[in-house]
CSV table of C-alpha atoms and ligand atoms in Angstrom, one decimal:
chain,number,residue,atom,x,y,z
M,30,MET,CA,-21.0,-2.0,-2.7
M,31,ASN,CA,-22.3,-4.4,-0.1
M,32,ASP,CA,-21.9,-5.3,3.6
M,33,LEU,CA,-18.8,-7.4,3.0
M,34,SER,CA,-16.9,-4.5,1.6
M,35,MET,CA,-17.1,-3.0,5.1
M,36,SER,CA,-15.8,-6.0,7.0
M,37,GLY,CA,-12.3,-7.5,6.9
M,38,VAL,CA,-11.8,-6.1,3.4
M,39,ALA,CA,-11.5,-2.6,4.6
M,40,THR,CA,-8.1,-3.3,6.2
M,41,PHE,CA,-6.6,-4.7,3.0
M,42,ASP,CA,-6.2,-2.5,-0.1
M,43,ALA,CA,-6.6,-5.1,-2.9
M,44,GLU,CA,-6.8,-2.3,-5.5
M,45,ARG,CA,-3.4,-1.1,-4.5
M,46,VAL,CA,-1.9,-4.6,-4.2
M,47,ARG,CA,-3.1,-5.5,-7.7
M,48,GLN,CA,-0.9,-2.7,-9.1
M,49,ASP,CA,2.1,-4.9,-8.2
M,50,PHE,CA,0.9,-7.5,-10.7
M,51,PRO,CA,1.4,-6.0,-14.2
M,52,ILE,CA,-0.4,-8.8,-16.0
M,53,LEU,CA,-3.7,-7.9,-14.4
M,54,ASN,CA,-3.7,-4.6,-16.1
M,55,GLN,CA,-4.8,-5.6,-19.6
M,56,GLU,CA,-7.9,-6.2,-21.7
M,57,VAL,CA,-8.8,-9.7,-22.9
M,58,ASN,CA,-11.3,-10.0,-25.7
M,59,GLY,CA,-12.1,-6.4,-25.4
M,60,ASN,CA,-12.8,-6.4,-21.7
M,61,PRO,CA,-10.7,-5.7,-18.6
M,62,LEU,CA,-9.2,-9.0,-17.5
M,63,VAL,CA,-10.7,-10.7,-14.5
M,64,TYR,CA,-8.3,-13.4,-13.5
M,65,LEU,CA,-10.1,-16.1,-11.4
M,66,ASP,CA,-7.9,-19.1,-12.2
M,67,ASN,CA,-5.5,-18.7,-9.2
M,68,ALA,CA,-5.8,-22.3,-8.1
M,69,ALA,CA,-4.2,-23.3,-11.5
M,70,THR,CA,-1.5,-20.7,-11.1
M,71,THR,CA,-1.1,-17.3,-9.4
M,72,GLN,CA,0.2,-14.2,-11.1
M,73,LYS,CA,3.7,-12.8,-10.4
M,74,PRO,CA,4.4,-9.5,-8.8
M,75,ASP,CA,6.9,-7.1,-10.5
M,76,ALA,CA,9.4,-7.9,-7.8
M,77,VAL,CA,9.5,-11.5,-8.9
M,78,ILE,CA,9.8,-10.7,-12.6
M,79,GLN,CA,12.5,-8.1,-11.9
M,80,ALA,CA,14.5,-10.6,-9.7
M,81,ILE,CA,14.5,-13.1,-12.6
M,82,VAL,CA,15.5,-10.4,-15.1
M,83,ASP,CA,18.3,-9.1,-12.8
M,84,TYR,CA,19.7,-12.6,-12.3
M,85,TYR,CA,20.0,-13.2,-16.1
M,86,ARG,CA,21.3,-9.7,-16.7
M,87,THR,CA,23.9,-9.6,-14.0
M,88,ASP,CA,24.5,-12.9,-12.2
M,89,ASN,CA,23.8,-15.8,-14.5
M,90,SER,CA,26.1,-18.6,-13.7
M,91,ASN,CA,25.9,-22.2,-12.4
M,92,VAL,CA,25.6,-22.7,-8.7
M,93,HIS,CA,27.9,-24.5,-6.2
M,94,ARG,CA,30.6,-25.2,-8.8
M,95,GLY,CA,32.0,-21.8,-9.5
M,96,ALA,CA,35.4,-20.5,-8.9
M,97,HIS,CA,34.4,-17.0,-10.0
M,98,THR,CA,32.4,-14.1,-8.8
M,99,LEU,CA,29.2,-14.6,-10.8
M,100,ALA,CA,29.0,-18.2,-9.6
M,101,ASP,CA,29.4,-17.0,-6.0
M,102,ARG,CA,26.7,-14.4,-6.4
M,103,ALA,CA,24.3,-16.9,-8.0
M,104,THR,CA,25.0,-19.4,-5.3
M,105,GLU,CA,24.5,-16.9,-2.5
M,106,LYS,CA,21.1,-15.8,-3.9
M,107,PHE,CA,20.1,-19.4,-4.6
M,108,GLU,CA,20.9,-20.5,-1.0
M,109,ALA,CA,19.4,-17.3,0.5
M,110,ALA,CA,16.1,-18.3,-1.2
M,111,ARG,CA,16.2,-21.7,0.5
M,112,LEU,CA,16.6,-20.0,3.8
M,113,LYS,CA,13.7,-17.7,3.1
M,114,VAL,CA,11.4,-20.7,2.2
M,115,ALA,CA,12.6,-22.6,5.3
M,116,SER,CA,11.7,-19.6,7.5
M,117,TYR,CA,8.4,-19.1,5.6
M,118,VAL,CA,7.1,-22.6,6.5
M,119,ASN,CA,9.1,-22.7,9.8
M,120,ALA,CA,11.3,-25.7,8.9
M,121,GLY,CA,14.0,-26.4,11.5
M,122,GLU,CA,16.8,-26.3,9.0
M,123,ALA,CA,17.3,-25.0,5.4
M,124,ARG,CA,18.6,-28.5,4.3
M,125,GLN,CA,15.1,-29.8,4.9
M,126,ILE,CA,14.0,-27.7,1.9
M,127,ILE,CA,14.6,-29.7,-1.3
M,128,TRP,CA,14.0,-27.9,-4.6
M,129,THR,CA,11.8,-29.9,-7.0
M,130,ARG,CA,10.0,-29.1,-10.2
M,131,GLY,CA,6.7,-28.7,-8.4
M,132,THR,CA,4.3,-30.5,-6.1
M,133,SER,CA,4.0,-33.4,-8.5
M,134,GLU,CA,7.7,-34.0,-8.5
M,135,GLY,CA,7.9,-33.7,-4.7
M,136,ILE,CA,5.3,-36.4,-4.3
M,137,ASN,CA,6.9,-38.6,-6.9
M,138,LEU,CA,10.2,-38.2,-5.1
M,139,VAL,CA,8.8,-39.4,-1.8
M,140,ALA,CA,6.7,-42.2,-3.4
M,141,SER,CA,9.7,-43.4,-5.4
M,142,SER,CA,12.5,-42.9,-2.8
M,143,TRP,CA,10.7,-43.6,0.5
M,144,GLY,CA,8.0,-45.8,-1.0
M,145,ARG,CA,10.3,-48.2,-2.9
M,146,THR,CA,12.4,-48.6,0.3
M,147,HIS,CA,9.6,-48.9,2.9
M,148,LEU,CA,6.5,-50.2,1.2
M,149,LYS,CA,6.1,-54.0,1.0
M,150,GLN,CA,3.5,-56.5,-0.3
M,151,GLY,CA,0.2,-56.0,1.6
M,152,ASP,CA,1.0,-52.5,2.9
M,153,ARG,CA,-1.6,-49.8,2.5
M,154,VAL,CA,-1.4,-46.1,1.5
M,155,LEU,CA,-4.4,-44.0,2.3
M,156,VAL,CA,-5.2,-40.9,0.3
M,157,SER,CA,-8.3,-38.8,0.4
M,158,ALA,CA,-11.1,-39.3,-2.2
M,159,MET,CA,-10.7,-35.6,-3.2
M,160,GLU,CA,-7.0,-35.8,-4.0
M,161,HIS,CA,-5.4,-34.3,-7.1
M,162,HIS,CA,-4.1,-36.9,-9.5
M,163,SER,CA,-0.6,-35.9,-8.4
M,164,ASN,CA,-1.2,-37.3,-5.0
M,165,ILE,CA,-2.8,-40.5,-6.2
M,166,VAL,CA,-0.9,-41.8,-9.3
M,167,PRO,CA,2.7,-41.7,-7.9
M,168,TRP,CA,1.4,-43.9,-5.0
M,169,GLN,CA,-0.4,-46.2,-7.4
M,170,MET,CA,2.8,-46.6,-9.4
M,171,VAL,CA,4.9,-47.7,-6.5
M,172,ALA,CA,2.1,-49.8,-5.0
M,173,LEU,CA,1.9,-51.7,-8.2
M,174,GLU,CA,5.6,-52.4,-8.1
M,175,VAL,CA,5.7,-53.6,-4.5
M,176,GLY,CA,2.2,-55.2,-4.1
M,177,ALA,CA,0.8,-52.5,-1.8
M,178,THR,CA,-2.7,-50.9,-2.2
M,179,VAL,CA,-3.8,-47.3,-2.4
M,180,GLU,CA,-7.2,-46.7,-0.8
M,181,ALA,CA,-9.4,-43.6,-0.6
M,182,ILE,CA,-10.6,-42.1,2.6
M,183,PRO,CA,-14.2,-41.2,2.0
M,184,VAL,CA,-15.5,-37.7,1.5
M,185,ASP,CA,-19.2,-36.7,2.2
M,186,GLU,CA,-21.6,-34.9,-0.1
M,187,THR,CA,-20.4,-31.5,1.1
M,188,GLY,CA,-16.8,-32.4,0.3
M,189,THR,CA,-15.7,-32.9,3.9
M,190,LEU,CA,-13.3,-35.7,4.8
M,191,ASP,CA,-14.8,-38.5,6.9
M,192,LEU,CA,-12.5,-38.7,9.9
M,193,ASP,CA,-14.4,-41.6,11.5
M,194,ALA,CA,-13.9,-43.6,8.3
M,195,LEU,CA,-10.2,-42.7,8.4
M,196,ALA,CA,-10.0,-43.9,12.0
M,197,SER,CA,-11.6,-47.2,11.1
M,198,MET,CA,-9.3,-47.7,8.1
M,199,LEU,CA,-6.0,-47.1,10.0
M,200,ASP,CA,-4.2,-50.3,11.0
M,201,GLU,CA,-0.6,-51.5,11.2
M,202,ARG,CA,-0.5,-52.2,7.5
M,203,VAL,CA,-1.1,-48.5,6.7
M,204,LYS,CA,2.4,-47.0,6.2
M,205,MET,CA,1.5,-43.7,4.6
M,206,VAL,CA,-1.4,-41.2,4.8
M,207,ALA,CA,-1.1,-38.8,1.9
M,208,CYS,CA,-3.6,-36.0,2.0
M,209,GLY,CA,-4.2,-32.6,0.5
M,210,HIS,CA,-4.2,-29.6,2.9
M,211,VAL,CA,-6.8,-27.9,0.6
M,212,SER,CA,-8.7,-29.5,-2.3
M,213,ASN,CA,-8.1,-27.7,-5.6
M,214,ALA,CA,-11.4,-29.0,-6.9
M,215,LEU,CA,-13.7,-28.1,-4.0
M,216,GLY,CA,-11.7,-25.7,-1.8
M,217,THR,CA,-12.2,-27.8,1.3
M,218,ILE,CA,-9.6,-27.2,4.0
M,219,ASN,CA,-8.8,-30.6,5.5
M,220,PRO,CA,-8.0,-30.9,9.3
M,221,VAL,CA,-4.5,-32.0,8.6
M,222,GLU,CA,-3.2,-31.5,12.1
M,223,GLN,CA,-5.8,-34.1,13.2
M,224,ILE,CA,-5.1,-36.4,10.3
M,225,ILE,CA,-1.3,-36.3,11.0
M,226,GLY,CA,-1.9,-37.1,14.6
M,227,MET,CA,-4.2,-40.0,13.7
M,228,ALA,CA,-1.6,-41.4,11.2
M,229,HIS,CA,1.2,-41.1,13.7
M,230,ALA,CA,-0.8,-42.8,16.5
M,231,SER,CA,-1.3,-45.7,14.1
M,232,GLY,CA,2.4,-45.9,13.2
M,233,ALA,CA,2.0,-44.4,9.7
M,234,LEU,CA,3.8,-41.4,8.1
M,235,CYS,CA,1.9,-38.4,6.7
M,236,LEU,CA,2.6,-36.4,3.6
M,237,ILE,CA,0.7,-33.2,3.1
M,238,ASP,CA,0.1,-31.8,-0.4
M,239,GLY,CA,0.1,-28.1,0.3
M,240,ALA,CA,-0.2,-26.9,-3.3
M,241,GLN,CA,-3.5,-25.1,-2.6
M,242,ALA,CA,-2.9,-24.2,1.0
M,243,ILE,CA,0.4,-22.4,0.9
M,244,SER,CA,-1.0,-19.2,-0.8
M,245,HIS,CA,-4.0,-18.9,1.5
M,246,PHE,CA,-2.7,-19.2,5.0
M,247,ASP,CA,0.4,-19.6,7.1
M,248,VAL,CA,1.9,-23.1,7.2
M,249,ASP,CA,4.1,-24.2,10.1
M,250,VAL,CA,5.5,-27.6,9.3
M,251,GLN,CA,6.9,-28.2,12.8
M,252,ALA,CA,3.6,-27.3,14.5
M,253,LEU,CA,1.8,-29.6,12.0
M,254,ASP,CA,4.4,-32.3,12.7
M,255,CYS,CA,3.9,-33.6,9.2
M,256,ASP,CA,6.6,-35.9,7.8
M,257,PHE,CA,6.6,-34.4,4.4
M,258,TYR,CA,5.0,-31.2,3.0
M,259,VAL,CA,5.1,-30.3,-0.7
M,260,PHE,CA,4.1,-27.3,-2.7
M,261,SER,CA,4.7,-25.4,-6.0
M,262,ALA,CA,6.3,-22.0,-6.3
M,263,HIS,CA,4.0,-21.0,-9.2
M,264,LYS,CA,0.9,-21.2,-6.9
M,265,LEU,CA,2.7,-18.9,-4.4
M,266,PHE,CA,3.3,-16.0,-6.8
M,267,GLY,CA,6.6,-17.4,-7.9
M,268,PRO,CA,7.9,-19.0,-11.2
M,269,THR,CA,6.7,-22.2,-12.8
M,270,GLY,CA,8.8,-25.3,-12.9
M,271,LEU,CA,9.9,-25.1,-9.3
M,272,GLY,CA,8.6,-26.6,-6.1
M,273,VAL,CA,9.5,-27.5,-2.6
M,274,LEU,CA,9.7,-30.7,-0.6
M,275,TYR,CA,10.0,-30.3,3.1
M,276,GLY,CA,10.9,-33.5,5.0
M,277,LYS,CA,11.8,-34.5,8.5
M,278,LEU,CA,15.6,-34.8,8.7
M,279,ASP,CA,15.8,-38.5,9.9
M,280,LEU,CA,13.5,-39.5,7.0
M,281,LEU,CA,15.4,-37.5,4.4
M,282,HIS,CA,18.7,-38.8,5.6
M,283,ALA,CA,17.6,-42.4,5.4
M,284,MET,CA,16.0,-42.1,1.9
M,285,PRO,CA,18.0,-43.0,-1.2
M,286,PRO,CA,18.5,-40.5,-4.0
M,287,TYR,CA,15.6,-40.0,-6.4
M,288,GLN,CA,17.7,-39.2,-9.5
M,289,GLY,CA,21.3,-39.6,-10.3
M,290,GLY,CA,23.6,-37.0,-11.9
M,291,GLY,CA,25.8,-34.0,-11.1
M,292,GLU,CA,25.6,-32.2,-7.8
M,293,MET,CA,23.9,-35.1,-5.9
M,294,ILE,CA,27.2,-37.1,-5.6
M,295,GLU,CA,30.1,-36.8,-3.2
M,296,THR,CA,32.6,-39.1,-5.1
M,297,VAL,CA,32.0,-41.1,-8.3
M,298,SER,CA,34.1,-44.0,-9.4
M,299,PHE,CA,33.3,-47.2,-11.3
M,300,ALA,CA,34.0,-49.1,-8.1
M,301,GLY,CA,31.1,-47.2,-6.5
M,302,THR,CA,29.6,-43.8,-5.9
M,303,THR,CA,28.9,-42.0,-2.7
M,304,TYR,CA,26.1,-39.4,-2.4
M,305,ASN,CA,26.2,-35.8,-1.3
M,306,GLN,CA,24.6,-34.5,1.9
M,307,LEU,CA,21.2,-33.0,2.2
M,308,PRO,CA,19.6,-31.2,0.4
M,309,TYR,CA,21.9,-31.8,-2.6
M,310,LYS,CA,21.4,-35.6,-2.5
M,311,PHE,CA,18.0,-34.9,-4.0
M,312,GLU,CA,19.0,-32.2,-6.4
M,313,ALA,CA,20.6,-33.9,-9.4
M,314,GLY,CA,21.7,-31.6,-12.2
M,315,THR,CA,21.6,-27.9,-12.7
M,316,PRO,CA,18.7,-26.6,-10.8
M,317,HIS,CA,16.1,-23.9,-11.8
M,318,ILE,CA,18.4,-21.1,-10.5
M,319,ALA,CA,16.5,-18.2,-11.9
M,320,GLY,CA,13.3,-19.8,-10.6
M,321,VAL,CA,14.7,-20.2,-7.1
M,322,ILE,CA,15.9,-16.6,-7.0
M,323,GLY,CA,12.5,-15.4,-8.3
M,324,PHE,CA,10.8,-17.5,-5.7
M,325,GLY,CA,13.0,-15.9,-3.0
M,326,ALA,CA,11.7,-12.5,-4.2
M,327,ALA,CA,8.1,-13.9,-4.0
M,328,ILE,CA,8.7,-14.8,-0.4
M,329,ASP,CA,10.1,-11.3,0.3
M,330,TYR,CA,7.0,-9.8,-1.3
M,331,LEU,CA,4.7,-11.9,0.8
M,332,GLN,CA,6.5,-11.1,4.0
M,333,GLN,CA,5.9,-7.4,3.5
M,334,LEU,CA,2.3,-7.9,2.8
M,335,ASP,CA,-0.5,-7.7,5.4
M,336,ARG,CA,-1.1,-11.4,5.3
M,337,ARG,CA,-3.8,-11.4,7.9
M,338,GLY,CA,-5.6,-8.7,6.0
M,339,ALA,CA,-5.1,-10.7,2.8
M,340,GLN,CA,-6.6,-13.8,4.4
M,341,ALA,CA,-9.6,-11.9,5.6
M,342,HIS,CA,-10.0,-10.3,2.2
M,343,GLU,CA,-10.0,-13.7,0.5
M,344,GLN,CA,-12.6,-15.1,2.9
M,345,ALA,CA,-14.7,-12.0,2.3
M,346,LEU,CA,-14.4,-12.6,-1.5
M,347,LEU,CA,-15.5,-16.3,-1.0
M,348,ALA,CA,-18.5,-15.3,1.2
M,349,TYR,CA,-19.6,-12.7,-1.3
M,350,ALA,CA,-19.2,-15.1,-4.2
M,351,GLU,CA,-21.2,-17.8,-2.4
M,352,LYS,CA,-23.9,-15.3,-1.6
M,353,ARG,CA,-24.1,-14.2,-5.3
M,354,ALA,CA,-24.1,-17.9,-6.3
M,355,GLN,CA,-27.1,-18.6,-4.0
M,356,GLU,CA,-29.0,-15.6,-5.5
M,357,THR,CA,-28.2,-16.7,-9.1
M,358,PRO,CA,-30.8,-19.1,-10.7
M,359,GLY,CA,-29.4,-22.4,-11.9
M,360,VAL,CA,-26.1,-22.3,-10.0
M,361,GLN,CA,-25.3,-25.4,-8.0
M,362,LEU,CA,-22.2,-25.2,-5.7
M,363,ILE,CA,-20.0,-28.3,-5.6
M,364,GLY,CA,-18.1,-28.4,-2.4
M,365,THR,CA,-19.9,-26.7,0.5
M,366,SER,CA,-17.7,-27.8,3.4
M,367,ALA,CA,-17.8,-25.6,6.5
M,368,SER,CA,-14.1,-25.0,6.2
M,369,LYS,CA,-13.0,-23.7,2.7
M,370,THR,CA,-10.5,-21.5,1.0
M,371,SER,CA,-11.5,-19.1,-1.8
M,372,VAL,CA,-12.5,-21.6,-4.4
M,373,LEU,CA,-16.0,-21.5,-5.9
M,374,SER,CA,-16.7,-24.7,-7.8
M,375,PHE,CA,-20.1,-24.9,-9.4
M,376,LEU,CA,-22.4,-26.0,-12.2
M,377,LEU,CA,-24.8,-23.9,-14.2
M,378,GLU,CA,-28.0,-25.9,-14.8
M,379,GLY,CA,-28.6,-26.9,-18.4
M,380,THR,CA,-25.1,-26.0,-19.5
M,381,HIS,CA,-21.8,-27.8,-20.0
M,382,PRO,CA,-18.9,-26.3,-17.9
M,383,GLN,CA,-16.7,-25.9,-21.0
M,384,ASP,CA,-19.3,-23.9,-22.9
M,385,VAL,CA,-19.7,-21.6,-19.9
M,386,GLY,CA,-15.9,-21.2,-19.5
M,387,MET,CA,-15.6,-20.2,-23.2
M,388,LEU,CA,-18.4,-17.6,-22.9
M,389,LEU,CA,-16.8,-16.2,-19.7
M,390,ASP,CA,-13.4,-15.9,-21.5
M,391,GLN,CA,-15.1,-14.0,-24.3
M,392,GLN,CA,-16.1,-11.5,-21.7
M,393,GLY,CA,-12.6,-11.3,-20.2
M,394,VAL,CA,-13.3,-13.5,-17.2
M,395,ALA,CA,-10.7,-16.3,-16.8
M,396,VAL,CA,-11.9,-19.4,-14.9
M,397,ARG,CA,-11.0,-23.1,-15.1
M,398,THR,CA,-13.5,-25.8,-16.3
M,399,GLY,CA,-13.2,-29.6,-16.2
M,400,ASN,CA,-12.3,-32.2,-13.6
M,401,HIS,CA,-9.4,-30.2,-12.2
M,402,CYS,CA,-7.2,-33.3,-12.2
M,403,ALA,CA,-9.4,-34.7,-9.5
M,404,GLN,CA,-11.4,-37.3,-11.5
M,405,PRO,CA,-12.3,-39.6,-8.6
M,406,ILE,CA,-14.2,-36.9,-6.6
M,407,MET,CA,-15.9,-35.7,-9.8
M,408,ASP,CA,-17.0,-39.4,-10.4
M,409,GLN,CA,-18.3,-39.5,-6.8
M,410,PHE,CA,-20.4,-36.4,-7.5
M,411,GLY,CA,-21.5,-38.0,-10.8
M,412,ILE,CA,-20.3,-35.0,-12.8
M,413,PRO,CA,-17.7,-34.7,-15.5
M,414,GLY,CA,-16.4,-31.5,-14.0
M,415,THR,CA,-17.2,-28.0,-12.7
M,416,ILE,CA,-16.7,-24.3,-13.4
M,417,ARG,CA,-14.1,-23.1,-10.9
M,418,ALA,CA,-13.5,-19.6,-9.9
M,419,SER,CA,-10.5,-19.3,-7.6
M,420,PHE,CA,-9.5,-16.1,-5.9
M,421,ALA,CA,-6.3,-14.6,-4.7
M,422,PHE,CA,-5.8,-11.5,-2.5
M,423,TYR,CA,-5.5,-9.3,-5.6
M,424,ASN,CA,-9.0,-10.0,-6.7
M,425,THR,CA,-11.8,-7.6,-5.7
M,426,LEU,CA,-15.5,-7.7,-5.0
M,427,SER,CA,-16.0,-6.1,-8.4
M,428,ASP,CA,-14.2,-9.1,-10.0
M,429,VAL,CA,-16.9,-11.2,-8.3
M,430,ASP,CA,-19.6,-8.9,-9.7
M,431,ARG,CA,-18.0,-9.2,-13.2
M,432,LEU,CA,-18.1,-13.0,-12.9
M,433,PHE,CA,-21.8,-13.1,-12.1
M,434,GLU,CA,-22.6,-10.5,-14.8
M,435,ALA,CA,-20.7,-12.7,-17.3
M,436,LEU,CA,-22.5,-15.8,-16.0
M,437,ALA,CA,-25.9,-14.2,-16.5
M,438,LYS,CA,-25.0,-13.4,-20.1
M,439,ALA,CA,-23.7,-17.0,-20.7
M,440,ARG,CA,-26.8,-18.4,-19.2
M,441,GLN,CA,-29.0,-16.2,-21.5
M,442,PHE,CA,-27.0,-17.5,-24.5
M,443,LEU,CA,-26.9,-21.2,-23.5
M,444,VAL,CA,-30.2,-22.0,-21.8
V,16,LIG,N1,-1.9,-30.9,-5.8
V,16,LIG,C1,-2.8,-30.0,-5.9
V,16,LIG,C2,-3.8,-30.0,-4.8
V,16,LIG,C3,-2.9,-29.1,-6.9
V,16,LIG,O1,-3.8,-28.2,-7.0
V,16,LIG,C4,-1.9,-29.2,-7.9
V,16,LIG,C5,-2.0,-28.3,-9.1
V,16,LIG,N2,-3.2,-28.1,-9.7
V,16,LIG,C6,-0.9,-30.2,-7.9
V,16,LIG,C7,-0.9,-31.0,-6.8
V,16,LIG,C8,0.1,-30.3,-8.9
V,16,LIG,O2,1.0,-29.2,-8.9
V,16,LIG,P1,2.1,-29.0,-10.0
V,16,LIG,O3,1.4,-29.1,-11.3
V,16,LIG,O4,2.6,-27.6,-9.8
V,16,LIG,O5,3.1,-30.1,-9.8
C-alpha cells in the first residue's frame, strides 16, 4: 500500500488483532465501521466482554463481606485484578492501586483529600495549559476553598510544554504540579520524568494524568517517581465507570478518606469511627466488581499482545495519517509536537468541525469533534475545536485511507 506498511507494521498483525474486537465488525450508515475515536474510549476485546458475562452468570456476589463461596470467588477475582494492574504499572504494592470511577474521580480524590489537607492560602498548583478539564477543575474547586491559585504552564504553538517557563514558575509556594502524560486534544507526549524531577527539586508533589498514555506505551510508576498516577479502564480496553489511582504509600497513608460509607471503615460508633487500611480506606461502598474483573481480563489480554509491535504500528499509523494530511488541501494540523501519540487533531479549511464529523459519520467513519474537554488550549489556538482522529493498535492503514477518502467527500460537499 505504501512504504509505511513495510516498516514496523509488518511485525504486528492488526488485521488479526481486530478480530478480537467484535464491535469493529459491523456496518454503520451502510459502510464498514472505521472507529477512530479511541481517545474518547477504546473498544473491548471478546475476552473482556466474556469475563464480565461469566462473572454475572457464575460468580455474582458482593466482595470482602461474604461468608459463602460466591463471595469468595468474586473477592478472589476482584483482588487478582488489583494485582494485575499493580504489576502492569509496576507499583510496589497492590494496596497502592485504588479503584475509582475513572481518571476524573482519581484527580478529584487527590484534590479533595490531599488538597484540602495540604493546600493553604497563597499556595500554588501548576497544571499545563493543555490539560483536560478533569485536571483543571478539581484543583480550581479546592483552590477556591483554601485561597490557593491554579496556574497554567505555557504551551507553544506546536503544542509542546515550555519547560523553561515551568522552571521559572516553580517556587516554594508551588505544592502540586498536575500534568497530563499525553494530551487528549493534541497527542503531545509530555516529558513527565523531567517534570516530576523539577517538581520534586522544588519541593512540590506531582500528579500525572495518564488517561491518554496508558494505552499507548508502558508506564512504570516507580521509574517515573510520580506521587500520583491516574487513568481510566475504559481507555485501556476495559469497562467504563472504573479507574485507577496509584499513589505513593506514605502519601496515601497520610490522606483522609475521600468518601464515607461501607467498606472504608474499621469500626463505627457514635463516639467516633476508625478507618480501614489501604486501599479500602478510599473505596467506600460496593465497588464496580464486574468492571474490575473485566479490567483484569483486559490486562491479561494486553500482556499476551506484542506490545512493542503494537506501539510501532500505532506510530506508523500516525506517520501515515500525518503524511496524508499534509497532502490533503485545506487540512491544518493542530498539535505538531515532535513527540506525539497516535492522535491527529486538525481543521478543514472553510468548514466547521461538527459538520465534518457528521459527514464522516454518514460514511461510517467515527471521529470526535469539539474542544475535547480542553477549552483553554483551544482558546489559546483561537479555535472552537478540532476534528480528532485517534488510533488504537486495531486500526489499519486502510482505516486511514478511508478517513481521507471520507474527508475529501465532506470537503466537496461543504466547501
Ligand atoms: N484526562 C484526559 C487526558 C482524558 O483524555 C480524559 C478523558 N477524555 C480524562 C482525563 C477523563 O477521563 P474519564 O472521563 O474517564 O474520567
